[in-house]
Amino acid sequence: MSLSLYFLGLVSTMGLATLTWVVSVLKRDVSIVDGVWALMLLAAATVYATGAEPYAGRTTLILTLVVLWAVRLSGHIIRRNWGEPEDRRYRDIRQKYEPNFALKSLGLIFWFQAGLAWVISIPLWPALTVPVDGGAWDVLAVTVWTVGMIFEGVGDWQLSQFKADPANHGKVMDCGLWRYTRHPNYFGECLIWWGFFLFALPAGAWWTVAGPLLLTYMLLKFSGVTLVEQTIVERRPAYREYIARTNAFIPGPPKQSVQASIPGDRGHA
């Protein structure tokens, strides 16, 4: 397992991020980075796979799972954002860091996300390069990955169908998987990367737990649940009741209505 190969993974994520930045400057839209996020991780995984000795069926299996995840997620986000203006979250960042945001965004947005993708990809480095017999660990990893893909894919599809119906304008999506968790897609994403971590365990790479731990923190406290829900109650008041009865992350039966605690809303903490 070559350390230089891991750093080549960083070169791949940085290179793709830089190319995307150039396009973002031309389009004046940094939110296109969201559609490239999964492709950065795929780029790193592809680099790691070149170091597999020998290149066995296990490497093919893991790389295939990465491809399936990355292509689906990137395709979904690019299709969802196509023709739309720059995402509101990025407009806020642009306003905060003007003037010269176009140049600043290279580090603040694109290289920052490339670095995060590189750290999160770390379980794939030993998983794809160390020749081991995964046995039961591989069965468990595929199972966790599959459950994650179902939650992420079905959750995204259900939400897109809900938004496509004009009758649902201003309403809160609380059907299907969204009845049991407010963020089935984030929950699925989390499971997928814990699944990749399980592939790394037979190689003795327990220390790569840093990858899924960072992703879980990002989804729960940084760019996921917390950021999405900071302003959503102001735009959709019914969301407060939805919060009261629905788990934020891990799926569970709907609860009886109680006073909601809104992330970022200290008045209701």
PDB file of C-alpha atoms in Angstrom:
ATOM      1  CA  MET A   1       0.000   0.000   0.000  1.00  0.00           C
ATOM      2  CA  SER A   2       1.870   3.007  -1.317  1.00  0.00           C
ATOM      3  CA  LEU A   3       1.594   6.360   0.471  1.00  0.00           C
ATOM      4  CA  SER A   4       2.481   8.123  -2.772  1.00  0.00           C
ATOM      5  CA  LEU A   5      -0.606   6.538  -4.354  1.00  0.00           C
ATOM      6  CA  TYR A   6      -2.763   8.123  -1.658  1.00  0.00           C
ATOM      7  CA  PHE A   7      -1.259  11.542  -2.397  1.00  0.00           C
ATOM      8  CA  LEU A   8      -1.873  10.985  -6.101  1.00  0.00           C
ATOM      9  CA  GLY A   9      -5.508  10.655  -5.081  1.00  0.00           C
ATOM     10  CA  LEU A  10      -5.272  14.203  -3.698  1.00  0.00           C
ATOM     11  CA  VAL A  11      -3.782  15.398  -6.993  1.00  0.00           C
ATOM     12  CA  SER A  12      -6.773  13.884  -8.817  1.00  0.00           C
ATOM     13  CA  THR A  13      -9.380  15.546  -6.589  1.00  0.00           C
ATOM     14  CA  MET A  14      -7.548  18.898  -6.721  1.00  0.00           C
ATOM     15  CA  GLY A  15      -7.199  18.704 -10.493  1.00  0.00           C
ATOM     16  CA  LEU A  16     -10.882  17.988 -11.042  1.00  0.00           C
ATOM     17  CA  ALA A  17     -11.842  20.717  -8.571  1.00  0.00           C
ATOM     18  CA  THR A  18      -9.643  23.248 -10.370  1.00  0.00           C
ATOM     19  CA  LEU A  19     -11.168  22.421 -13.761  1.00  0.00           C
ATOM     20  CA  THR A  20     -14.641  22.798 -12.259  1.00  0.00           C
ATOM     21  CA  TRP A  21     -13.626  26.153 -10.777  1.00  0.00           C
ATOM     22  CA  VAL A  22     -12.718  27.434 -14.251  1.00  0.00           C
ATOM     23  CA  VAL A  23     -16.189  26.498 -15.485  1.00  0.00           C
ATOM     24  CA  SER A  24     -17.771  28.112 -12.414  1.00  0.00           C
ATOM     25  CA  VAL A  25     -16.016  31.417 -13.149  1.00  0.00           C
ATOM     26  CA  LEU A  26     -17.337  31.377 -16.715  1.00  0.00           C
ATOM     27  CA  LYS A  27     -20.863  30.523 -15.541  1.00  0.00           C
ATOM     28  CA  ARG A  28     -20.652  32.713 -12.415  1.00  0.00           C
ATOM     29  CA  ASP A  29     -22.095  29.785 -10.469  1.00  0.00           C
ATOM     30  CA  VAL A  30     -20.028  27.942  -7.844  1.00  0.00           C
ATOM     31  CA  SER A  31     -22.884  25.587  -6.972  1.00  0.00           C
ATOM     32  CA  ILE A  32     -21.826  23.369  -9.879  1.00  0.00           C
ATOM     33  CA  VAL A  33     -19.288  21.947  -7.421  1.00  0.00           C
ATOM     34  CA  ASP A  34     -22.114  19.904  -5.868  1.00  0.00           C
ATOM     35  CA  GLY A  35     -22.505  17.903  -9.076  1.00  0.00           C
ATOM     36  CA  VAL A  36     -18.784  17.140  -9.179  1.00  0.00           C
ATOM     37  CA  TRP A  37     -18.390  16.129  -5.513  1.00  0.00           C
ATOM     38  CA  ALA A  38     -18.993  12.405  -6.088  1.00  0.00           C
ATOM     39  CA  LEU A  39     -16.785  12.472  -9.198  1.00  0.00           C
ATOM     40  CA  MET A  40     -13.877  13.737  -7.077  1.00  0.00           C
ATOM     41  CA  LEU A  41     -14.195  10.640  -4.894  1.00  0.00           C
ATOM     42  CA  LEU A  42     -14.488   8.470  -8.003  1.00  0.00           C
ATOM     43  CA  ALA A  43     -11.300  10.052  -9.379  1.00  0.00           C
ATOM     44  CA  ALA A  44      -9.430   9.229  -6.166  1.00  0.00           C
ATOM     45  CA  ALA A  45     -10.786   5.658  -6.157  1.00  0.00           C
ATOM     46  CA  THR A  46      -9.699   5.150  -9.758  1.00  0.00           C
ATOM     47  CA  VAL A  47      -6.162   6.266  -8.873  1.00  0.00           C
ATOM     48  CA  TYR A  48      -6.047   3.891  -5.886  1.00  0.00           C
ATOM     49  CA  ALA A  49      -7.260   0.984  -8.045  1.00  0.00           C
ATOM     50  CA  THR A  50      -4.239   1.368 -10.323  1.00  0.00           C
ATOM     51  CA  GLY A  51      -2.103   0.280  -7.368  1.00  0.00           C
ATOM     52  CA  ALA A  52      -3.897  -3.031  -6.818  1.00  0.00           C
ATOM     53  CA  GLU A  53      -1.446  -5.941  -6.965  1.00  0.00           C
ATOM     54  CA  PRO A  54      -2.806  -8.239  -8.178  1.00  0.00           C
ATOM     55  CA  TYR A  55      -5.916  -6.621  -9.694  1.00  0.00           C
ATOM     56  CA  ALA A  56      -8.457  -9.074  -8.310  1.00  0.00           C
ATOM     57  CA  GLY A  57     -12.220  -9.499  -8.435  1.00  0.00           C
ATOM     58  CA  ARG A  58     -12.506  -7.799  -5.046  1.00  0.00           C
ATOM     59  CA  THR A  59     -10.962  -4.619  -6.471  1.00  0.00           C
ATOM     60  CA  THR A  60     -13.382  -4.733  -9.406  1.00  0.00           C
ATOM     61  CA  LEU A  61     -16.331  -5.194  -7.039  1.00  0.00           C
ATOM     62  CA  ILE A  62     -15.409  -2.228  -4.815  1.00  0.00           C
ATOM     63  CA  LEU A  63     -14.580   0.071  -7.733  1.00  0.00           C
ATOM     64  CA  THR A  64     -17.881  -0.864  -9.399  1.00  0.00           C
ATOM     65  CA  LEU A  65     -19.776   0.111  -6.240  1.00  0.00           C
ATOM     66  CA  VAL A  66     -17.964   3.466  -6.212  1.00  0.00           C
ATOM     67  CA  VAL A  67     -18.829   4.036  -9.895  1.00  0.00           C
ATOM     68  CA  LEU A  68     -22.513   3.190  -9.350  1.00  0.00           C
ATOM     69  CA  TRP A  69     -22.741   5.547  -6.378  1.00  0.00           C
ATOM     70  CA  ALA A  70     -20.834   8.410  -8.003  1.00  0.00           C
ATOM     71  CA  VAL A  71     -22.586   8.321 -11.387  1.00  0.00           C
ATOM     72  CA  ARG A  72     -26.052   8.154  -9.818  1.00  0.00           C
ATOM     73  CA  LEU A  73     -25.423  10.949  -7.329  1.00  0.00           C
ATOM     74  CA  SER A  74     -23.676  13.289  -9.768  1.00  0.00           C
ATOM     75  CA  GLY A  75     -26.318  12.643 -12.435  1.00  0.00           C
ATOM     76  CA  HIS A  76     -29.105  13.375  -9.961  1.00  0.00           C
ATOM     77  CA  ILE A  77     -27.576  16.654  -8.734  1.00  0.00           C
ATOM     78  CA  ILE A  78     -26.621  17.912 -12.220  1.00  0.00           C
ATOM     79  CA  ARG A  79     -30.111  17.134 -13.552  1.00  0.00           C
ATOM     80  CA  ARG A  80     -31.746  18.768 -10.510  1.00  0.00           C
ATOM     81  CA  ASN A  81     -29.697  21.983 -10.815  1.00  0.00           C
ATOM     82  CA  TRP A  82     -29.726  22.240 -14.615  1.00  0.00           C
ATOM     83  CA  GLY A  83     -30.975  25.666 -15.719  1.00  0.00           C
ATOM     84  CA  GLU A  84     -31.386  26.829 -12.122  1.00  0.00           C
ATOM     85  CA  PRO A  85     -29.660  29.932 -10.684  1.00  0.00           C
ATOM     86  CA  GLU A  86     -26.782  29.605  -8.231  1.00  0.00           C
ATOM     87  CA  ASP A  87     -27.850  27.831  -5.048  1.00  0.00           C
ATOM     88  CA  ARG A  88     -28.997  30.138  -2.233  1.00  0.00           C
ATOM     89  CA  ARG A  89     -26.300  28.822   0.147  1.00  0.00           C
ATOM     90  CA  TYR A  90     -23.545  29.740  -2.288  1.00  0.00           C
ATOM     91  CA  ARG A  91     -25.093  33.134  -3.034  1.00  0.00           C
ATOM     92  CA  ASP A  92     -24.794  33.881   0.695  1.00  0.00           C
ATOM     93  CA  ILE A  93     -21.118  32.837   0.656  1.00  0.00           C
ATOM     94  CA  ARG A  94     -20.497  34.905  -2.483  1.00  0.00           C
ATOM     95  CA  GLN A  95     -21.999  37.983  -0.829  1.00  0.00           C
ATOM     96  CA  LYS A  96     -19.944  37.431   2.322  1.00  0.00           C
ATOM     97  CA  TYR A  97     -16.596  37.139   0.520  1.00  0.00           C
ATOM     98  CA  GLU A  98     -16.925  39.794  -2.182  1.00  0.00           C
ATOM     99  CA  PRO A  99     -14.949  41.480  -3.692  1.00  0.00           C
ATOM    100  CA  ASN A 100     -12.890  39.069  -5.803  1.00  0.00           C
ATOM    101  CA  PHE A 101     -15.020  36.101  -4.804  1.00  0.00           C
ATOM    102  CA  ALA A 102     -14.297  34.395  -8.129  1.00  0.00           C
ATOM    103  CA  LEU A 103     -10.633  34.008  -7.142  1.00  0.00           C
ATOM    104  CA  LYS A 104     -11.317  33.331  -3.464  1.00  0.00           C
ATOM    105  CA  SER A 105     -13.782  30.567  -4.353  1.00  0.00           C
ATOM    106  CA  LEU A 106     -10.930  28.419  -5.694  1.00  0.00           C
ATOM    107  CA  GLY A 107      -9.680  27.881  -2.144  1.00  0.00           C
ATOM    108  CA  LEU A 108     -12.852  28.480  -0.127  1.00  0.00           C
ATOM    109  CA  ILE A 109     -15.108  26.202  -2.159  1.00  0.00           C
ATOM    110  CA  PHE A 110     -13.287  24.017  -4.668  1.00  0.00           C
ATOM    111  CA  TRP A 111      -9.943  23.091  -3.057  1.00  0.00           C
ATOM    112  CA  PHE A 112     -11.641  22.850   0.335  1.00  0.00           C
ATOM    113  CA  GLN A 113     -14.115  20.277  -1.003  1.00  0.00           C
ATOM    114  CA  ALA A 114     -11.336  18.479  -2.884  1.00  0.00           C
ATOM    115  CA  GLY A 115      -9.428  18.126   0.401  1.00  0.00           C
ATOM    116  CA  LEU A 116     -12.511  16.826   2.190  1.00  0.00           C
ATOM    117  CA  ALA A 117     -13.177  14.322  -0.601  1.00  0.00           C
ATOM    118  CA  TRP A 118      -9.577  13.103  -0.335  1.00  0.00           C
ATOM    119  CA  VAL A 119      -9.835  12.517   3.431  1.00  0.00           C
ATOM    120  CA  ILE A 120     -13.233  10.830   3.128  1.00  0.00           C
ATOM    121  CA  SER A 121     -11.887   8.542   0.388  1.00  0.00           C
ATOM    122  CA  ILE A 122      -9.217   7.079   2.678  1.00  0.00           C
ATOM    123  CA  PRO A 123     -10.932   3.685   3.294  1.00  0.00           C
ATOM    124  CA  LEU A 124     -10.862   3.078  -0.462  1.00  0.00           C
ATOM    125  CA  TRP A 125      -7.066   3.277  -0.511  1.00  0.00           C
ATOM    126  CA  PRO A 126      -6.429  -0.005   1.396  1.00  0.00           C
ATOM    127  CA  ALA A 127      -9.730  -1.542   0.301  1.00  0.00           C
ATOM    128  CA  LEU A 128      -8.771  -1.283  -3.373  1.00  0.00           C
ATOM    129  CA  THR A 129      -5.063  -2.066  -3.118  1.00  0.00           C
ATOM    130  CA  VAL A 130      -4.485  -4.670  -0.371  1.00  0.00           C
ATOM    131  CA  PRO A 131      -5.114  -8.261  -1.576  1.00  0.00           C
ATOM    132  CA  VAL A 132      -7.165  -9.946   1.161  1.00  0.00           C
ATOM    133  CA  ASP A 133     -10.037 -12.414   1.450  1.00  0.00           C
ATOM    134  CA  GLY A 134     -12.787 -10.212   2.837  1.00  0.00           C
ATOM    135  CA  GLY A 135     -15.180 -13.090   3.529  1.00  0.00           C
ATOM    136  CA  ALA A 136     -17.998 -12.125   5.893  1.00  0.00           C
ATOM    137  CA  TRP A 137     -16.728  -8.534   6.101  1.00  0.00           C
ATOM    138  CA  ASP A 138     -17.329  -8.092   2.367  1.00  0.00           C
ATOM    139  CA  VAL A 139     -20.835  -9.536   2.653  1.00  0.00           C
ATOM    140  CA  LEU A 140     -21.601  -7.095   5.468  1.00  0.00           C
ATOM    141  CA  ALA A 141     -20.045  -4.200   3.499  1.00  0.00           C
ATOM    142  CA  VAL A 142     -22.141  -4.906   0.396  1.00  0.00           C
ATOM    143  CA  THR A 143     -25.274  -5.202   2.552  1.00  0.00           C
ATOM    144  CA  VAL A 144     -24.680  -1.858   4.283  1.00  0.00           C
ATOM    145  CA  TRP A 145     -23.810  -0.202   0.944  1.00  0.00           C
ATOM    146  CA  THR A 146     -27.004  -1.597  -0.664  1.00  0.00           C
ATOM    147  CA  VAL A 147     -29.244  -0.334   2.146  1.00  0.00           C
ATOM    148  CA  GLY A 148     -27.544   3.046   1.857  1.00  0.00           C
ATOM    149  CA  MET A 149     -28.077   3.207  -1.899  1.00  0.00           C
ATOM    150  CA  ILE A 150     -31.769   2.362  -1.445  1.00  0.00           C
ATOM    151  CA  PHE A 151     -32.255   5.152   1.089  1.00  0.00           C
ATOM    152  CA  GLU A 152     -30.288   7.701  -0.941  1.00  0.00           C
ATOM    153  CA  GLY A 153     -31.689   6.799  -4.366  1.00  0.00           C
ATOM    154  CA  VAL A 154     -35.302   6.265  -3.350  1.00  0.00           C
ATOM    155  CA  GLY A 155     -35.242   9.330  -1.092  1.00  0.00           C
ATOM    156  CA  ASP A 156     -33.928  11.546  -3.902  1.00  0.00           C
ATOM    157  CA  TRP A 157     -36.468  10.120  -6.368  1.00  0.00           C
ATOM    158  CA  GLN A 158     -39.408  10.571  -3.988  1.00  0.00           C
ATOM    159  CA  LEU A 159     -38.440  14.190  -3.289  1.00  0.00           C
ATOM    160  CA  SER A 160     -37.996  15.010  -6.980  1.00  0.00           C
ATOM    161  CA  GLN A 161     -41.444  13.557  -7.750  1.00  0.00           C
ATOM    162  CA  PHE A 162     -42.962  15.580  -4.907  1.00  0.00           C
ATOM    163  CA  LYS A 163     -41.377  18.838  -6.115  1.00  0.00           C
ATOM    164  CA  ALA A 164     -42.444  18.189  -9.703  1.00  0.00           C
ATOM    165  CA  ASP A 165     -46.127  18.366  -8.719  1.00  0.00           C
ATOM    166  CA  PRO A 166     -47.271  22.043  -8.693  1.00  0.00           C
ATOM    167  CA  ALA A 167     -49.946  21.132  -6.120  1.00  0.00           C
ATOM    168  CA  ASN A 168     -47.172  20.543  -3.564  1.00  0.00           C
ATOM    169  CA  HIS A 169     -45.719  24.054  -3.835  1.00  0.00           C
ATOM    170  CA  GLY A 170     -44.945  25.347  -0.325  1.00  0.00           C
ATOM    171  CA  LYS A 171     -45.821  22.012   1.288  1.00  0.00           C
ATOM    172  CA  VAL A 172     -43.515  19.777   3.329  1.00  0.00           C
ATOM    173  CA  MET A 173     -42.503  16.399   1.936  1.00  0.00           C
ATOM    174  CA  ASP A 174     -43.451  13.888   4.640  1.00  0.00           C
ATOM    175  CA  CYS A 175     -44.341  10.766   2.653  1.00  0.00           C
ATOM    176  CA  GLY A 176     -42.442   7.612   1.742  1.00  0.00           C
ATOM    177  CA  LEU A 177     -39.023   7.377   3.389  1.00  0.00           C
ATOM    178  CA  TRP A 178     -39.372  11.041   4.411  1.00  0.00           C
ATOM    179  CA  ARG A 179     -42.072   9.931   6.870  1.00  0.00           C
ATOM    180  CA  TYR A 180     -39.460   8.068   8.938  1.00  0.00           C
ATOM    181  CA  THR A 181     -36.451  10.399   8.673  1.00  0.00           C
ATOM    182  CA  ARG A 182     -36.161  14.032   7.597  1.00  0.00           C
ATOM    183  CA  HIS A 183     -33.088  13.228   5.544  1.00  0.00           C
ATOM    184  CA  PRO A 184     -33.214   9.698   4.067  1.00  0.00           C
ATOM    185  CA  ASN A 185     -30.715  10.709   1.371  1.00  0.00           C
ATOM    186  CA  TYR A 186     -28.137  11.874   3.942  1.00  0.00           C
ATOM    187  CA  PHE A 187     -28.728   8.728   6.019  1.00  0.00           C
ATOM    188  CA  GLY A 188     -28.163   6.627   2.900  1.00  0.00           C
ATOM    189  CA  GLU A 189     -24.988   8.529   2.022  1.00  0.00           C
ATOM    190  CA  CYS A 190     -23.667   7.874   5.508  1.00  0.00           C
ATOM    191  CA  LEU A 191     -24.350   4.111   5.246  1.00  0.00           C
ATOM    192  CA  ILE A 192     -22.644   3.925   1.847  1.00  0.00           C
ATOM    193  CA  TRP A 193     -19.384   5.271   3.233  1.00  0.00           C
ATOM    194  CA  TRP A 194     -19.523   3.134   6.359  1.00  0.00           C
ATOM    195  CA  GLY A 195     -19.941   0.248   3.906  1.00  0.00           C
ATOM    196  CA  PHE A 196     -16.726   1.250   2.113  1.00  0.00           C
ATOM    197  CA  PHE A 197     -15.005   1.405   5.494  1.00  0.00           C
ATOM    198  CA  LEU A 198     -16.050  -2.210   6.185  1.00  0.00           C
ATOM    199  CA  PHE A 199     -14.205  -3.217   2.997  1.00  0.00           C
ATOM    200  CA  ALA A 200     -11.020  -1.715   4.486  1.00  0.00           C
ATOM    201  CA  LEU A 201     -11.209  -3.631   7.790  1.00  0.00           C
ATOM    202  CA  PRO A 202      -9.960  -7.045   6.488  1.00  0.00           C
ATOM    203  CA  ALA A 203      -6.799  -5.182   5.382  1.00  0.00           C
ATOM    204  CA  GLY A 204      -6.248  -4.080   8.993  1.00  0.00           C
ATOM    205  CA  ALA A 205      -6.991  -0.470   8.082  1.00  0.00           C
ATOM    206  CA  TRP A 206      -9.200   0.330  11.081  1.00  0.00           C
ATOM    207  CA  TRP A 207      -7.600   3.784  11.233  1.00  0.00           C
ATOM    208  CA  THR A 208      -9.392   4.757   8.017  1.00  0.00           C
ATOM    209  CA  VAL A 209     -12.445   5.218  10.230  1.00  0.00           C
ATOM    210  CA  ALA A 210     -11.500   8.915   9.962  1.00  0.00           C
ATOM    211  CA  GLY A 211     -13.171   8.960   6.535  1.00  0.00           C
ATOM    212  CA  PRO A 212     -16.710   7.904   7.469  1.00  0.00           C
ATOM    213  CA  LEU A 213     -16.481   9.783  10.782  1.00  0.00           C
ATOM    214  CA  LEU A 214     -15.708  13.028   8.926  1.00  0.00           C
ATOM    215  CA  LEU A 215     -18.528  12.415   6.458  1.00  0.00           C
ATOM    216  CA  THR A 216     -20.991  11.700   9.287  1.00  0.00           C
ATOM    217  CA  TYR A 217     -19.946  14.910  11.065  1.00  0.00           C
ATOM    218  CA  MET A 218     -20.317  16.911   7.844  1.00  0.00           C
ATOM    219  CA  LEU A 219     -23.799  15.547   7.204  1.00  0.00           C
ATOM    220  CA  LEU A 220     -25.020  16.062  10.767  1.00  0.00           C
ATOM    221  CA  LYS A 221     -23.307  19.276  11.869  1.00  0.00           C
ATOM    222  CA  PHE A 222     -21.777  21.179   8.959  1.00  0.00           C
ATOM    223  CA  SER A 223     -23.217  21.075   5.458  1.00  0.00           C
ATOM    224  CA  GLY A 224     -26.106  18.638   5.855  1.00  0.00           C
ATOM    225  CA  VAL A 225     -28.941  18.570   8.370  1.00  0.00           C
ATOM    226  CA  THR A 226     -27.971  21.712  10.300  1.00  0.00           C
ATOM    227  CA  LEU A 227     -27.385  23.942   7.257  1.00  0.00           C
ATOM    228  CA  VAL A 228     -30.500  22.807   5.379  1.00  0.00           C
ATOM    229  CA  GLU A 229     -32.804  23.315   8.361  1.00  0.00           C
ATOM    230  CA  GLN A 230     -31.440  26.667   9.537  1.00  0.00           C
ATOM    231  CA  THR A 231     -33.853  28.694   7.394  1.00  0.00           C
ATOM    232  CA  ILE A 232     -36.382  26.183   6.157  1.00  0.00           C
ATOM    233  CA  VAL A 233     -38.870  26.886   8.972  1.00  0.00           C
ATOM    234  CA  GLU A 234     -38.970  30.547   7.939  1.00  0.00           C
ATOM    235  CA  ARG A 235     -39.817  29.553   4.376  1.00  0.00           C
ATOM    236  CA  ARG A 236     -42.144  26.667   5.294  1.00  0.00           C
ATOM    237  CA  PRO A 237     -43.770  27.081   8.757  1.00  0.00           C
ATOM    238  CA  ALA A 238     -45.275  23.557   8.588  1.00  0.00           C
ATOM    239  CA  TYR A 239     -41.740  22.205   8.771  1.00  0.00           C
ATOM    240  CA  ARG A 240     -41.705  22.915  12.514  1.00  0.00           C
ATOM    241  CA  GLU A 241     -44.418  20.296  13.087  1.00  0.00           C
ATOM    242  CA  TYR A 242     -42.599  17.912  10.754  1.00  0.00           C
ATOM    243  CA  ILE A 243     -39.477  18.289  12.905  1.00  0.00           C
ATOM    244  CA  ALA A 244     -41.504  17.550  16.026  1.00  0.00           C
ATOM    245  CA  ARG A 245     -42.744  14.193  14.797  1.00  0.00           C
ATOM    246  CA  THR A 246     -39.911  12.954  12.543  1.00  0.00           C
ATOM    247  CA  ASN A 247     -36.388  11.789  13.393  1.00  0.00           C
ATOM    248  CA  ALA A 248     -33.656  14.019  11.954  1.00  0.00           C
ATOM    249  CA  PHE A 249     -31.389  11.264  10.657  1.00  0.00           C
ATOM    250  CA  ILE A 250     -31.838   7.638  11.736  1.00  0.00           C
ATOM    251  CA  PRO A 251     -35.227   6.319  10.517  1.00  0.00           C
ATOM    252  CA  GLY A 252     -37.870   5.599  13.132  1.00  0.00           C
ATOM    253  CA  PRO A 253     -41.654   5.609  13.606  1.00  0.00           C
ATOM    254  CA  PRO A 254     -43.258   9.095  13.546  1.00  0.00           C
ATOM    255  CA  LYS A 255     -43.589  10.571  17.041  1.00  0.00           C
ATOM    256  CA  GLN A 256     -46.381  12.378  18.763  1.00  0.00           C
ATOM    257  CA  SER A 257     -46.182  16.142  18.163  1.00  0.00           C
ATOM    258  CA  VAL A 258     -43.883  17.903  20.649  1.00  0.00           C
ATOM    259  CA  GLN A 259     -42.193  21.292  20.715  1.00  0.00           C
ATOM    260  CA  ALA A 260     -39.640  21.337  17.926  1.00  0.00           C
ATOM    261  CA  SER A 261     -36.013  22.344  18.361  1.00  0.00           C
ATOM    262  CA  ILE A 262     -34.803  24.147  15.263  1.00  0.00           C
ATOM    263  CA  PRO A 263     -31.073  24.047  14.455  1.00  0.00           C
ATOM    264  CA  GLY A 264     -29.735  27.572  14.688  1.00  0.00           C
ATOM    265  CA  ASP A 265     -32.971  28.831  16.345  1.00  0.00           C
ATOM    266  CA  ARG A 266     -31.905  29.420  19.960  1.00  0.00           C
ATOM    267  CA  GLY A 267     -35.383  30.635  20.830  1.00  0.00           C
ATOM    268  CA  HIS A 268     -36.665  27.085  20.466  1.00  0.00           C
ATOM    269  CA  ALA A 269     -33.606  25.156  21.634  1.00  0.00           C
TER     270      ALA A 269
END
